[in-house]
Short mmCIF file of C-alpha atoms in Angstrom, two decimals:
data_model
loop_
_atom_site.label_atom_id
_atom_site.label_comp_id
_atom_site.label_asym_id
_atom_site.label_seq_id
_atom_site.Cartn_x
_atom_site.Cartn_y
_atom_site.Cartn_z
CA MET A 25 -165.36 200.45 47.61
CA ARG A 26 -164.59 197.09 46.10
CA LEU A 27 -162.07 197.25 43.27
CA GLN A 28 -163.29 195.33 40.25
CA CYS A 29 -162.29 194.96 36.61
CA GLU A 30 -164.26 196.98 34.08
CA VAL A 31 -164.60 196.42 30.36
CA GLU A 32 -162.23 197.68 27.63
CA VAL A 33 -161.05 201.12 28.88
CA LEU A 34 -158.09 202.75 27.10
CA SER A 35 -154.87 203.24 29.01
CA ARG A 36 -154.52 206.87 29.98
CA LEU A 37 -151.84 207.36 32.57
CA LEU A 38 -149.84 204.32 31.48
CA PRO A 39 -149.22 204.46 27.71
CA SER A 40 -148.86 200.75 27.12
CA CYS A 41 -150.08 197.65 28.89
CA GLY A 42 -149.95 194.08 27.66
CA LEU A 43 -151.16 190.91 29.27
CA ARG A 44 -149.25 187.66 29.39
CA GLY A 45 -151.36 184.66 30.37
CA ARG A 46 -150.22 182.16 32.98
CA GLY A 47 -153.53 180.33 32.76
CA ARG A 48 -156.55 180.99 30.59
CA PRO A 49 -156.29 183.72 27.93
CA ALA A 50 -157.31 187.29 28.79
CA ARG A 51 -156.78 190.90 27.75
CA ALA A 52 -155.88 193.93 29.85
CA LEU A 53 -155.68 197.73 29.74
CA LEU A 54 -155.02 199.96 32.77
CA SER A 55 -155.66 203.54 33.89
CA LEU A 56 -155.33 205.21 37.24
CA GLY A 57 -156.39 208.59 38.56
CA ARG A 58 -159.32 210.91 39.18
CA PRO A 59 -161.65 211.88 36.31
CA GLY A 60 -161.85 215.58 35.54
CA GLY A 61 -164.11 217.57 37.84
CA ALA A 62 -164.73 217.17 41.52
CA ALA A 63 -168.29 216.01 41.01
CA ALA A 64 -167.21 213.09 38.92
CA GLY A 65 -166.16 211.13 42.00
CA VAL A 66 -163.17 208.92 42.52
CA CYS A 67 -161.90 206.39 39.97
CA LEU A 68 -159.32 204.27 41.75
CA MET A 69 -158.42 201.76 39.10
CA VAL A 70 -160.11 200.91 35.82
CA CYS A 71 -158.69 197.61 34.63
CA THR A 72 -159.78 195.26 31.86
CA ALA A 73 -158.93 191.66 32.66
CA ARG A 74 -161.71 189.80 30.98
CA ASP A 75 -161.48 186.22 29.78
CA ARG A 76 -163.40 184.83 26.82
CA GLY A 77 -166.35 184.05 29.06
CA GLY A 78 -166.71 187.70 30.05
CA ALA A 79 -165.87 187.14 33.73
CA ARG A 80 -164.56 190.08 35.80
CA TYR A 81 -161.84 189.93 38.44
CA GLN A 82 -161.13 192.12 41.45
CA VAL A 83 -157.80 193.71 42.33
CA GLN A 84 -158.20 193.94 46.10
CA HIS A 85 -156.26 191.12 47.79
CA ASN A 86 -155.58 189.69 44.33
CA VAL A 87 -152.02 190.91 43.59
CA GLU A 88 -149.58 188.03 43.96
CA ARG A 89 -146.39 189.96 43.17
CA LEU A 90 -145.03 193.18 41.67
CA PHE A 91 -141.94 193.09 39.46
CA THR A 92 -140.30 196.53 39.62
CA ARG A 93 -136.68 195.85 38.68
CA PHE A 94 -136.95 197.99 35.53
CA VAL A 95 -139.25 200.67 36.89
CA GLU A 96 -136.66 203.36 36.06
CA GLU A 97 -137.09 202.36 32.42
CA GLY A 98 -140.87 202.77 32.61
CA LYS A 99 -141.50 199.02 32.86
CA ALA A 100 -143.19 196.86 35.48
CA THR A 101 -145.24 193.69 35.76
CA VAL A 102 -148.25 193.04 38.00
CA ARG A 103 -148.92 189.38 38.69
CA LEU A 104 -152.53 188.54 39.64
CA ARG A 105 -153.59 185.45 41.51
CA GLU A 106 -156.94 184.98 39.78
CA PRO A 107 -156.89 184.87 36.83
CA ALA A 108 -153.28 183.66 36.56
CA VAL A 109 -152.05 186.47 34.33
CA ASP A 110 -149.22 189.00 34.25
CA LEU A 111 -150.05 192.63 33.43
CA CYS A 112 -146.96 193.89 31.59
CA LEU A 113 -146.55 197.67 31.68
CA SER A 114 -144.12 199.46 29.40
CA LYS A 115 -143.36 202.90 27.93
CA ALA A 116 -144.76 204.58 31.05
CA ASP A 117 -143.68 207.84 32.59
CA VAL A 118 -141.41 206.85 35.48
CA ILE A 119 -142.99 209.17 38.06
CA SER A 120 -146.51 208.18 37.02
CA LEU A 121 -145.56 204.51 37.09
CA LYS A 122 -144.21 204.79 40.64
CA THR A 123 -147.39 206.56 41.72
CA PHE A 124 -149.45 203.86 40.08
CA LEU A 125 -147.55 201.05 41.81
CA SER A 126 -147.84 202.78 45.18
CA ALA A 127 -151.58 203.14 44.73
CA LEU A 128 -151.82 199.55 43.58
CA ARG A 129 -150.09 198.29 46.72
CA LEU A 130 -152.47 200.27 48.92
CA ALA A 131 -155.47 199.10 46.93
CA HIS A 132 -154.35 195.50 47.24
CA GLN A 133 -154.15 195.94 51.01
CA GLY A 134 -157.71 197.29 51.11
CA THR A 135 -156.88 200.93 51.87
CA ASP A 136 -159.80 203.37 51.64
CA THR A 137 -159.97 204.97 48.20
CA ASP A 138 -160.21 208.52 49.58
CA VAL A 139 -156.62 208.44 50.87
CA LEU A 140 -154.97 206.99 47.76
CA PRO A 141 -152.54 209.24 45.84
CA LEU A 142 -154.38 209.72 42.55
CA SER A 143 -153.65 212.12 39.72
CA PRO A 144 -155.98 213.50 37.02
CA LEU A 145 -156.57 211.18 34.08
CA VAL A 146 -154.80 212.36 30.92
CA PRO A 147 -155.68 210.69 27.59
CA ALA A 148 -152.71 208.92 26.00
CA LYS A 149 -151.58 209.75 22.51
CA ASN A 150 -151.96 207.13 19.80
CA SER A 151 -148.20 207.19 19.30
CA ASP A 152 -147.70 206.21 22.96
CA VAL A 153 -149.77 203.06 22.74
CA GLU A 154 -147.59 200.08 21.94
CA LYS A 155 -148.99 197.82 19.24
CA PRO A 156 -148.69 194.03 19.59
CA LYS A 157 -145.46 192.81 18.02
CA THR A 158 -146.11 190.44 15.12
CA LYS A 159 -142.63 190.06 13.59
CA MET A 160 -139.21 189.35 15.08
CA ILE A 161 -135.98 188.71 13.15
CA ILE A 162 -132.85 187.48 14.96
CA THR A 163 -129.75 186.79 12.89
CA SER A 164 -126.98 186.37 15.48
CA ARG A 165 -126.38 184.41 18.66
CA ARG A 166 -125.77 187.51 20.78
CA ASP A 167 -129.22 188.93 19.93
CA TYR A 168 -131.05 185.72 20.88
CA PRO A 169 -133.23 186.25 24.00
CA LEU A 170 -132.18 183.97 26.85
CA THR A 171 -134.06 185.35 29.85
CA LYS A 172 -137.36 186.58 28.46
CA SER A 173 -140.14 185.00 26.44
CA PHE A 174 -141.03 185.74 22.86
CA PRO A 175 -144.09 188.01 22.44
CA PHE A 176 -147.19 185.83 22.24
CA SER A 177 -148.53 188.02 19.42
CA LEU A 178 -145.75 186.94 17.00
CA GLU A 179 -146.85 185.76 13.57
CA HIS A 180 -143.40 185.71 11.94
CA LEU A 181 -140.27 184.58 13.79
CA GLN A 182 -136.81 184.21 12.26
CA THR A 183 -133.90 182.91 14.33
CA SER A 184 -131.10 182.27 11.85
CA TYR A 185 -127.34 181.92 12.43
CA CYS A 186 -127.93 181.44 16.16
CA LYS A 187 -126.18 178.03 16.45
CA LEU A 188 -129.31 176.45 17.88
CA ALA A 189 -128.96 172.71 18.53
CA ARG A 190 -132.68 172.19 19.13
CA LEU A 191 -135.95 174.02 18.82
CA ASP A 192 -136.57 176.39 21.71
CA SER A 193 -139.58 175.21 23.74
CA ARG A 194 -140.71 178.84 24.10
CA VAL A 195 -141.44 178.89 20.38
CA LEU A 196 -144.02 176.14 20.86
CA CYS A 197 -146.16 178.58 22.88
CA LEU A 198 -146.60 181.02 19.98
CA ARG A 199 -150.10 180.02 18.94
CA LYS A 200 -150.44 182.77 16.31
CA LEU A 201 -147.21 181.90 14.51
CA ARG A 202 -147.63 181.65 10.74
CA LYS A 203 -144.03 181.75 9.52
CA LEU A 204 -141.11 180.11 11.34
CA ASP A 205 -137.59 180.48 9.95
CA LEU A 206 -134.97 178.33 11.72
CA SER A 207 -132.49 178.26 8.85
CA HIS A 208 -128.70 178.17 9.25
CA ASN A 209 -128.60 176.51 12.66
CA HIS A 210 -127.44 173.13 14.05
CA ILE A 211 -130.85 171.54 14.71
CA GLN A 212 -130.74 167.74 14.55
CA GLN A 213 -134.29 166.79 15.51
CA LEU A 214 -137.73 168.39 15.58
CA PRO A 215 -140.14 167.89 18.51
CA ALA A 216 -143.56 166.43 17.79
CA ALA A 217 -145.09 169.41 19.60
CA LEU A 218 -144.15 171.59 16.62
CA GLY A 219 -147.17 170.09 14.88
CA GLU A 220 -149.44 171.64 17.51
CA LEU A 221 -148.93 175.19 16.22
CA PRO A 222 -152.38 175.72 14.70
CA CYS A 223 -151.57 178.53 12.24
CA LEU A 224 -148.13 177.52 10.96
CA GLN A 225 -148.02 177.94 7.17
CA GLU A 226 -144.30 178.33 6.38
CA LEU A 227 -141.45 176.35 7.92
CA ASP A 228 -137.86 177.06 6.84
CA LEU A 229 -135.28 174.53 8.08
CA ARG A 230 -132.60 174.84 5.43
CA ASP A 231 -128.95 174.44 6.38
CA ASN A 232 -129.38 172.44 9.59
CA HIS A 233 -128.26 168.95 10.70
CA LEU A 234 -131.56 167.11 10.24
CA GLU A 235 -131.30 163.43 9.35
CA ALA A 236 -135.05 162.76 9.26
CA PHE A 237 -138.43 164.45 9.18
CA SER A 238 -140.71 162.96 11.79
CA GLY A 239 -143.79 161.04 10.68
CA ALA A 240 -145.58 162.44 13.75
CA LEU A 241 -145.37 165.92 12.25
CA CYS A 242 -146.97 164.62 9.06
CA THR A 243 -150.01 163.35 10.97
CA SER A 244 -150.40 166.48 13.11
CA GLY A 245 -152.31 169.70 12.47
CA LEU A 246 -149.68 170.61 9.87
CA GLN A 247 -151.65 168.43 7.44
CA LYS A 248 -154.12 171.29 6.97
CA SER A 249 -151.97 174.38 7.57
CA LEU A 250 -148.41 173.87 6.23
CA GLN A 251 -148.01 175.34 2.74
CA LEU A 252 -144.25 175.91 2.42
CA LEU A 253 -141.55 173.56 3.68
CA ASP A 254 -137.82 174.05 3.08
CA LEU A 255 -135.57 171.13 4.12
CA SER A 256 -132.65 172.03 1.85
CA GLN A 257 -129.03 171.49 2.90
CA ASN A 258 -129.63 168.84 5.55
CA ARG A 259 -128.70 165.15 5.82
CA ILE A 260 -132.02 163.50 5.04
CA GLN A 261 -131.88 160.17 3.18
CA ALA A 262 -135.60 159.40 3.06
CA LEU A 263 -138.93 160.96 3.93
CA PRO A 264 -141.54 158.95 5.86
CA ALA A 265 -144.50 157.36 4.11
CA GLU A 266 -146.77 159.69 6.13
CA PHE A 267 -145.15 162.70 4.46
CA CYS A 268 -147.76 162.68 1.72
CA ARG A 269 -150.45 163.55 4.27
CA LEU A 270 -149.20 167.15 4.20
CA ARG A 271 -151.73 167.86 1.48
CA ALA A 272 -151.75 171.63 1.92
CA LEU A 273 -148.15 171.86 0.66
CA VAL A 274 -147.66 174.27 -2.23
CA GLN A 275 -143.85 174.57 -2.16
CA LEU A 276 -141.39 171.83 -1.17
CA ARG A 277 -137.61 172.28 -1.28
CA LEU A 278 -135.34 169.27 -0.69
CA ASP A 279 -132.11 170.38 -2.40
CA ASP A 280 -128.67 169.25 -1.23
CA ASN A 281 -129.65 166.32 0.95
CA ALA A 282 -128.82 162.63 0.61
CA LEU A 283 -132.24 161.46 -0.61
CA LEU A 284 -132.27 157.95 -2.07
CA ARG A 285 -135.97 158.02 -2.91
CA LEU A 286 -139.04 160.24 -2.85
CA PRO A 287 -142.23 159.20 -1.02
CA CYS A 288 -144.04 156.53 -3.01
CA ARG A 289 -147.41 158.34 -2.65
CA ILE A 290 -146.10 161.75 -3.64
CA GLY A 291 -148.92 162.09 -6.16
CA GLN A 292 -151.31 162.70 -3.25
CA LEU A 293 -149.83 166.20 -2.86
CA GLY A 294 -152.43 167.64 -5.18
CA ARG A 295 -151.77 171.30 -4.29
CA LEU A 296 -148.00 171.07 -4.81
CA ARG A 297 -146.80 173.57 -7.41
CA LEU A 298 -143.07 173.83 -6.73
CA LEU A 299 -140.80 170.85 -6.11
CA SER A 300 -137.02 171.19 -5.91
CA ALA A 301 -134.88 168.16 -5.10
CA ALA A 302 -131.63 169.01 -6.87
CA ARG A 303 -128.28 167.47 -5.96
CA ASN A 304 -129.51 164.38 -4.14
CA ARG A 305 -128.92 160.66 -4.82
CA LEU A 306 -132.16 159.74 -6.57
CA PRO A 307 -131.74 156.79 -8.97
CA PHE A 308 -135.36 157.02 -10.20
CA LEU A 309 -138.73 158.59 -9.44
CA PRO A 310 -141.69 156.79 -7.84
CA CYS A 311 -144.55 155.58 -10.01
CA ASP A 312 -146.95 158.04 -8.34
CA PHE A 313 -144.81 160.96 -9.57
CA ARG A 314 -146.85 160.95 -12.80
CA ARG A 315 -149.91 162.28 -10.95
CA LEU A 316 -148.28 165.61 -10.00
CA ALA A 317 -149.30 168.88 -11.65
CA LEU A 318 -146.42 171.28 -10.98
CA GLU A 319 -145.50 174.73 -12.17
CA ASN A 320 -141.77 174.46 -11.35
CA LEU A 321 -139.61 171.34 -11.05
CA ASP A 322 -135.88 171.07 -10.38
CA LEU A 323 -134.17 167.65 -10.23
CA PHE A 324 -130.75 168.70 -11.47
CA GLY A 325 -127.69 166.78 -10.30
CA ASN A 326 -129.25 163.42 -9.39
CA PRO A 327 -127.56 160.17 -10.55
CA PHE A 328 -130.57 158.84 -12.44
CA GLU A 329 -130.22 155.30 -13.78
CA GLN A 330 -130.55 154.50 -17.46
CA PRO A 331 -134.00 152.88 -17.82
CA ASN A 332 -134.38 149.53 -19.55
CA PRO A 333 -137.96 148.13 -19.73
CA LEU A 334 -136.62 144.85 -21.12
CA VAL A 335 -134.68 144.08 -17.92
CA PRO A 336 -137.37 143.74 -15.27
CA ASN A 337 -137.02 143.11 -11.57
CA VAL A 338 -139.28 140.10 -11.12
CA GLN A 339 -140.68 139.61 -7.61
CA LEU A 340 -143.70 137.50 -8.59
CA LYS A 341 -144.75 134.65 -6.33
CA ILE A 342 -146.83 132.03 -8.09
CA PRO A 343 -149.23 131.02 -6.77
CA LEU A 344 -149.95 134.17 -4.78
CA THR A 345 -149.76 133.85 -1.02
CA LEU A 346 -152.90 134.21 1.08
CA LEU A 347 -151.50 137.45 2.52
CA GLU A 348 -150.96 138.89 -0.97
CA CYS A 349 -154.48 137.93 -2.08
CA ALA A 350 -156.05 139.45 1.02
CA ALA A 351 -153.99 142.64 0.73
CA ARG A 352 -154.88 143.11 -2.94
CA ALA A 353 -158.56 142.57 -2.20
CA ALA A 354 -158.49 145.10 0.67
CA VAL A 355 -156.96 147.80 -1.51
CA ASN A 356 -158.86 147.06 -4.73
CA HIS A 357 -162.26 146.95 -3.02
CA ARG A 358 -161.41 149.79 -0.61
CA ILE A 359 -162.21 147.70 2.43
CA PRO A 360 -161.80 149.85 5.60
CA TYR A 361 -158.99 148.88 7.94
CA SER A 362 -157.15 150.37 10.91
CA CYS A 363 -154.62 149.44 13.56
CA ARG A 364 -157.53 148.27 15.72
CA LEU A 365 -158.35 145.58 13.17
CA LEU A 366 -154.92 144.71 11.77
CA PRO A 367 -151.32 144.71 13.06
CA SER A 368 -149.70 148.11 12.54
CA HIS A 369 -147.04 146.76 10.15
CA LEU A 370 -149.76 145.39 7.84
CA CYS A 371 -151.51 148.76 7.85
CA LYS A 372 -148.28 150.44 6.80
CA ASP A 373 -147.81 147.90 3.99
CA LEU A 374 -151.33 148.54 2.72
CA GLU A 375 -150.77 152.31 2.76
CA VAL A 376 -147.77 151.97 0.41
CA ALA A 377 -149.22 149.27 -1.82
CA LYS A 378 -148.02 149.48 -5.43
CA THR A 379 -150.40 150.09 -8.31
CA CYS A 380 -150.20 148.13 -11.53
CA ARG A 381 -150.73 149.73 -14.93
CA CYS A 382 -154.09 147.99 -15.03
CA GLY A 383 -155.16 149.75 -11.82
CA SER A 384 -154.94 146.75 -9.52
CA ALA A 385 -152.86 146.74 -6.35
CA CYS A 386 -149.88 144.55 -5.55
CA LEU A 387 -148.00 144.25 -2.30
CA SER A 388 -144.91 142.04 -2.34
CA SER A 389 -145.58 140.12 -5.57
CA PHE A 390 -144.88 142.27 -8.64
CA ILE A 391 -142.71 143.02 -11.65
CA GLN A 392 -140.80 146.28 -11.55
CA ILE A 393 -139.22 148.21 -14.42
CA THR A 394 -138.01 151.76 -15.07
CA VAL A 395 -139.35 153.76 -17.99
CA THR A 396 -138.26 157.13 -19.33
CA MET A 397 -140.68 160.03 -18.72
CA ASN A 398 -140.38 163.58 -19.98
CA LEU A 399 -140.75 165.81 -16.94
CA HIS A 400 -142.77 168.36 -18.92
CA HIS A 401 -145.68 165.92 -18.52
CA VAL A 402 -145.90 166.89 -14.85
CA ALA A 403 -144.43 170.43 -14.76
CA HIS A 404 -144.72 173.59 -16.80
CA THR A 405 -141.16 174.77 -16.09
CA VAL A 406 -138.41 172.15 -15.75
CA VAL A 407 -134.78 172.73 -14.83
CA LEU A 408 -132.47 170.56 -16.97
CA VAL A 409 -131.80 167.19 -15.38
CA ASP A 410 -128.15 167.15 -16.47
CA ASN A 411 -125.56 169.20 -18.31
CA MET A 412 -126.56 167.55 -21.60
CA GLY A 413 -129.81 169.52 -21.78
CA GLY A 414 -132.14 166.62 -21.00
CA THR A 415 -135.52 166.82 -19.28
CA ASP A 416 -136.15 163.06 -19.07
CA ALA A 417 -135.96 160.96 -15.93
CA PRO A 418 -136.59 157.28 -15.11
CA VAL A 419 -139.88 156.43 -13.41
CA LEU A 420 -140.80 153.14 -11.74
CA TYR A 421 -143.60 151.04 -13.23
CA TYR A 422 -145.19 148.05 -11.50
CA PHE A 423 -147.15 145.10 -12.89
CA CYS A 424 -149.27 142.70 -10.89
CA SER A 425 -148.85 139.75 -13.30
CA LEU A 426 -146.97 138.47 -16.32
CA GLY A 427 -150.01 139.21 -18.44
CA CYS A 428 -149.96 142.94 -17.60
CA TYR A 429 -146.23 143.13 -18.25
CA SER A 430 -146.57 141.36 -21.62
CA GLN A 431 -149.33 143.74 -22.73
CA PHE A 432 -147.14 146.71 -21.83
CA LEU A 433 -144.19 145.32 -23.83
CA ASP A 434 -146.44 144.76 -26.86
CA ARG A 435 -147.59 148.38 -26.80
CA GLN A 436 -144.02 149.59 -26.41
CA LEU A 437 -142.82 147.52 -29.39
CA GLN A 438 -145.76 148.72 -31.52
CA SER A 439 -145.11 152.37 -30.71
CA SER A 440 -141.36 152.09 -31.40
CA GLY A 441 -141.91 150.14 -34.59
#
C-alpha cells in the first residue's frame, strides 16, 4: 500500500497539527489509526499536505527528520523532503504521540501496513484543536523568543521594552502581519525589506533611536497599505521627499523629534486625517500644507518664525537659465520624465518643484515669503500652537516672478486697508 496525502481530514488522534513551510506554502492535518469496524479496512495515515496547486505528496521514503525533543510535552515535528515543510504537532496525548511516531518511522521505511501498531480513530473535541495564533504581545526582554520562530499566522505583533537594536529578520517573514508595534526599543535603522510586508497597515516606532525614515520604504508596497505611522520620540530631523507617496496614511504622529521641516509635497497625503508634530523645531510650514483636509492637528511647541511678507527672500535669476526654463516647461506642461531620460538628481529636483501663487512652477529661481495662516483652514480640531492661545502658523509662499509678487502685495495692502 502506497502512503499518499489525502484532502482535508480533521485531526483525530493528534489534537493539533500545524504546518510550517520551508518551501512553497501548504496546509496539513494528521490522523492515525484504524477506522471503526473490522470491515472498514486499514487506514495507516491520512495526511493533508496540499499546496495551492492541489498536488498530493507521499509519506513513504519522504520523511527527512523527526524532532522529538519535547515529545513528553505532547509536541513533535515531522520534516518532509518534498514538499519542504515541517508538520508541527502539539497538544497531543503523549502515549498516542509516541505510537504515532513509531508508526510513522515504520511507514517511512516501507513496512507492510498490516503489522503497524494502529489504534482506533477517536474524534477530537473542538476544544482540543489549536486555532492559529493571530496576536502576540511581548513587553519584556526575558519573554522575547530567541530560539523559535514567530507563528506565521500572526496579524498583530507587539515587541515593546525589549531593548531591540534592530528589527528581527524573523518578523519580515510574517506575511499576514497587519499591525507591528516596535515601540520603546533602541532601533536605529529600518531595513528596506520591511516594505515587503503586503498587509502591514499600522507601524508603531515611537521611542526608538531612529534618525531617518528610509525613502525606500516610501516607494515600497507600504504606499498602498500603511494607514497609521507613529515616529514619535525619535531623533528625526527631516523626512525624505518620497514620504508623500505613502498616500494611504490616515494617522501620522511625529511628536518629540528634531524636525526642521515637513515634506514639501505633504498636501499629496489626501487621506490624512490626523497629524501631530508637536515639540519639534519647525520654523514654518511648507506651501503645500494648505491642501490638507485634517480632522485633528497638533503643532504645539514649535519655534515658528514671525512672518513678514514685506521682507522676501529673493532668489530670482534674470534672465532665467536654460535649465530653469526647461524645468518649468516640463512641470507646467506635465511632460513625462524618468531616470532613464534625465539624470536622477534632475528628476528629484522636478519632483519637489515649487508652485507659484499663479499656478506656475519654479525650480531655483523664485521669491519666497512667509505668510500667517489660521490652522482651522486645514483642520477641524487644532491644538493651540503656543501658550498664548494662538492657532496661527507661518506658511511659505513662492512666486515665479516680480510681477506675481507685486500682485500679491497689492491684494494684501487692499485687504488690510
